[in-house]
XYZ file of N, CA and C in Angstrom:
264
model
N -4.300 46.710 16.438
C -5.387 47.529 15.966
C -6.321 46.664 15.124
N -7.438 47.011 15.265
C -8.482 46.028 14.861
C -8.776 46.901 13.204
N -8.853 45.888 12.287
C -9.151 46.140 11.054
C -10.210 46.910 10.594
N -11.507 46.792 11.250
C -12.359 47.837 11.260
C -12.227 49.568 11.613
N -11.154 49.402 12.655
C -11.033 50.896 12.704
C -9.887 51.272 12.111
N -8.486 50.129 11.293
C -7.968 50.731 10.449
C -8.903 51.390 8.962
N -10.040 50.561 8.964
C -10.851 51.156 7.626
C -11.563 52.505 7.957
N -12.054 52.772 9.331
C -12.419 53.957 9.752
C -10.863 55.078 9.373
N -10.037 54.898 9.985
C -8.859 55.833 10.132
C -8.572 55.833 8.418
N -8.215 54.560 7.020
C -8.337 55.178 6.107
C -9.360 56.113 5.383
N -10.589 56.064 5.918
C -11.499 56.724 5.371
C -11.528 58.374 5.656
N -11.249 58.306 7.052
C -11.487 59.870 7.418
C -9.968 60.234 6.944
N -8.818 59.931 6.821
C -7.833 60.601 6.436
C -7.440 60.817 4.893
N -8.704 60.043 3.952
C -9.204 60.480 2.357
C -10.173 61.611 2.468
N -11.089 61.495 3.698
C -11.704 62.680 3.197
C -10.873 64.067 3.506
N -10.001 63.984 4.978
C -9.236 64.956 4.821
C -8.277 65.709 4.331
N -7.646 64.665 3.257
C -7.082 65.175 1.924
C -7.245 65.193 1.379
N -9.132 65.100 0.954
C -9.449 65.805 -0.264
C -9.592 67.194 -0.118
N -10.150 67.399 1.161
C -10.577 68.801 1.619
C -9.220 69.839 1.893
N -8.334 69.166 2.474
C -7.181 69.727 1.953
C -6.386 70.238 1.190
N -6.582 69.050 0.212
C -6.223 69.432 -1.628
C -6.763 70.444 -1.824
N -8.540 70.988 -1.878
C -9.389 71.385 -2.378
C -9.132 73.041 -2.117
N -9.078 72.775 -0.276
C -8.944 74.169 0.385
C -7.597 74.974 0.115
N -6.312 74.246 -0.175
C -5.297 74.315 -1.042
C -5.201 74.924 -2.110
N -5.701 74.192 -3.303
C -5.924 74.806 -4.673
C -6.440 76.283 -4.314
N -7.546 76.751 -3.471
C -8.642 77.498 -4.220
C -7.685 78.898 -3.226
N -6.723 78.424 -2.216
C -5.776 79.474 -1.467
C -4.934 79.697 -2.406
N -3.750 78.605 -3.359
C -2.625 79.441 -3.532
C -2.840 79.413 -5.568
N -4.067 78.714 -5.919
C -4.187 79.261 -7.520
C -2.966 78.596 -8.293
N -1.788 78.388 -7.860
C -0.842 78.414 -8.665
C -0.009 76.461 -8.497
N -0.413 76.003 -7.289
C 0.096 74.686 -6.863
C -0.927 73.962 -7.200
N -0.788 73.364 -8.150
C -1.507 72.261 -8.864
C -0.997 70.724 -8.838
N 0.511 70.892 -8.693
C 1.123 69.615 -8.321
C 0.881 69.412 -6.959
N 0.778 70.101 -5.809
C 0.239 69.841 -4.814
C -0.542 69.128 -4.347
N -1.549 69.892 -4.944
C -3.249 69.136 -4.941
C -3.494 67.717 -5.653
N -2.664 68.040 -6.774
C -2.563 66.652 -7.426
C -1.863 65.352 -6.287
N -0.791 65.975 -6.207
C -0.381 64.792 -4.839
C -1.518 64.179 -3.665
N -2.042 65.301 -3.090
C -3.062 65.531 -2.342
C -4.313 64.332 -2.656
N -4.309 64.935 -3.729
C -5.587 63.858 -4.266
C -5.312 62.163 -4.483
N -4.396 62.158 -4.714
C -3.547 61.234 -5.077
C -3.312 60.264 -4.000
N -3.165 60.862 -2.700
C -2.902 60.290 -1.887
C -4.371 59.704 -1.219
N -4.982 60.319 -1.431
C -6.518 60.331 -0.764
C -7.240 59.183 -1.643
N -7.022 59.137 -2.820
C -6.874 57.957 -3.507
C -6.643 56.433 -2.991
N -5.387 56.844 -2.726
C -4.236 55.381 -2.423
C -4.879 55.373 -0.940
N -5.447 56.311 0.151
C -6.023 55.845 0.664
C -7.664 55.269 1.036
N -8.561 55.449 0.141
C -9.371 54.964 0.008
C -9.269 53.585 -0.577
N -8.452 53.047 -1.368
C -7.902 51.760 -1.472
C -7.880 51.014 -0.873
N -6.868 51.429 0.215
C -6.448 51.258 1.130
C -7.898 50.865 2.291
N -8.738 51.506 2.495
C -9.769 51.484 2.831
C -10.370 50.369 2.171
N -10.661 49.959 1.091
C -11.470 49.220 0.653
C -10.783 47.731 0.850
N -9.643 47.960 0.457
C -8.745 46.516 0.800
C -9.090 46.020 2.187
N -8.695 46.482 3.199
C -9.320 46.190 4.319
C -10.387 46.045 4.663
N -11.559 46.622 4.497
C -12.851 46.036 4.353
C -13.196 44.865 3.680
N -12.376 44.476 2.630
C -12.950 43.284 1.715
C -11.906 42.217 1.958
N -10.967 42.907 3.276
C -10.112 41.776 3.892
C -11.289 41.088 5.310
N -11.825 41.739 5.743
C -12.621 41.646 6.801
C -13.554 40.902 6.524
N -14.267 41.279 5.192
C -15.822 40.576 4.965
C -14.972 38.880 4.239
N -13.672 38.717 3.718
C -13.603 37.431 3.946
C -13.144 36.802 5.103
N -12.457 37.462 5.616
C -12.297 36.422 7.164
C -14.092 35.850 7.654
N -14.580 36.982 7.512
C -16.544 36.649 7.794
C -16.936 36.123 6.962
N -16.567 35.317 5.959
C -16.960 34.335 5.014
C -16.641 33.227 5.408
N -14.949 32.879 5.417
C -14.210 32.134 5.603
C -15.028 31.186 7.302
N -15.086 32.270 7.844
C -16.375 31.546 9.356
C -17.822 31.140 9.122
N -18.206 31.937 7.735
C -19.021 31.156 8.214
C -19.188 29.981 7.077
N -18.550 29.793 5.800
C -17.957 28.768 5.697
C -17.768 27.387 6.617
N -17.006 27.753 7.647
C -16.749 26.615 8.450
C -17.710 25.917 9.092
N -18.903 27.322 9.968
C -20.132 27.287 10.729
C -20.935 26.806 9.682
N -20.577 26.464 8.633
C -21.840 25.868 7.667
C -21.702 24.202 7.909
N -20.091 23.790 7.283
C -19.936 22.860 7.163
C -19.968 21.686 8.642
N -19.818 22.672 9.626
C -20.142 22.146 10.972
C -21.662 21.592 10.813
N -22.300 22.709 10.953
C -24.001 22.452 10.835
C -24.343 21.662 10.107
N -23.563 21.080 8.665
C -24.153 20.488 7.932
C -24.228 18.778 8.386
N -22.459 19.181 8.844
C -22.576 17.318 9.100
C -23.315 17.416 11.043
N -23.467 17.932 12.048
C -24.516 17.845 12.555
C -25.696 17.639 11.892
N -26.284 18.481 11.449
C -27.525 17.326 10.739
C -27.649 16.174 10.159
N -26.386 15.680 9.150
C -26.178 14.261 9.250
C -26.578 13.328 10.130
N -25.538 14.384 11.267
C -25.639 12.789 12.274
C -26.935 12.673 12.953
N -27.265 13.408 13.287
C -28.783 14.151 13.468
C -29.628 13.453 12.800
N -29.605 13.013 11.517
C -30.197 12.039 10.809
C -30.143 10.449 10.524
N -28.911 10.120 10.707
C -28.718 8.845 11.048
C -29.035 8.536 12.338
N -29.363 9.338 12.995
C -29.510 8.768 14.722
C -30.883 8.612 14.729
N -31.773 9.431 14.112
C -33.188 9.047 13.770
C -33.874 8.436 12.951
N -33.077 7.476 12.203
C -33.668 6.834 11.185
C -34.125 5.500 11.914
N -33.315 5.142 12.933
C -33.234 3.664 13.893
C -34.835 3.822 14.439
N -34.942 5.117 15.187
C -36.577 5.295 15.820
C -37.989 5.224 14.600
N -37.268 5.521 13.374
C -38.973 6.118 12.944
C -39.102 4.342 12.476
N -38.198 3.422 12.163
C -38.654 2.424 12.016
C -39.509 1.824 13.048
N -39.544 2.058 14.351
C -40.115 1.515 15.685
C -41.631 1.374 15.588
């Protein structure tokens, strides 16, 4: 499973236990530890959500990191190979 749609699947399953919690509370008035769990969990998964997203945007660092340091020494050489001509 690709990390992007584990961050999709934590996201929609926080919002559905908040709405759960919510629709919960306002049915039985009296389960408050419930909802509290509820919420709680919706919590730990939005976390959860965010961890993975900010696992993703460094792997997409980490590349282009590399795609930098590639490019960079290409232009190097890129530059030593033209220094021989402009003397001409």
């Amino acid at each position: 499973m690709e990390k992007s749609t584990q961050a999709k699947i934590f996201e929609w399953i926080s919002y559905l236990l908040i709405v759960g919690a919510t629709v919960y509370f306002f049915v039985s008035h009296k389960e408050v530890t419930i909802t509290m769990l509820g919420i709680v969990l919706a919590l730990f998964c939005r976390s959860m959500m965010y961890r993975v997203r900010y696992k993703i945007f460094e792997e997409e660092n980490e590349e282009l990191k590399v795609d930098l340091r590639r490019l960079t020494n290409l232009l190097e050489v890129a530059k030593k190979e033209n220094k021989p001509n402009q003397s001409k």
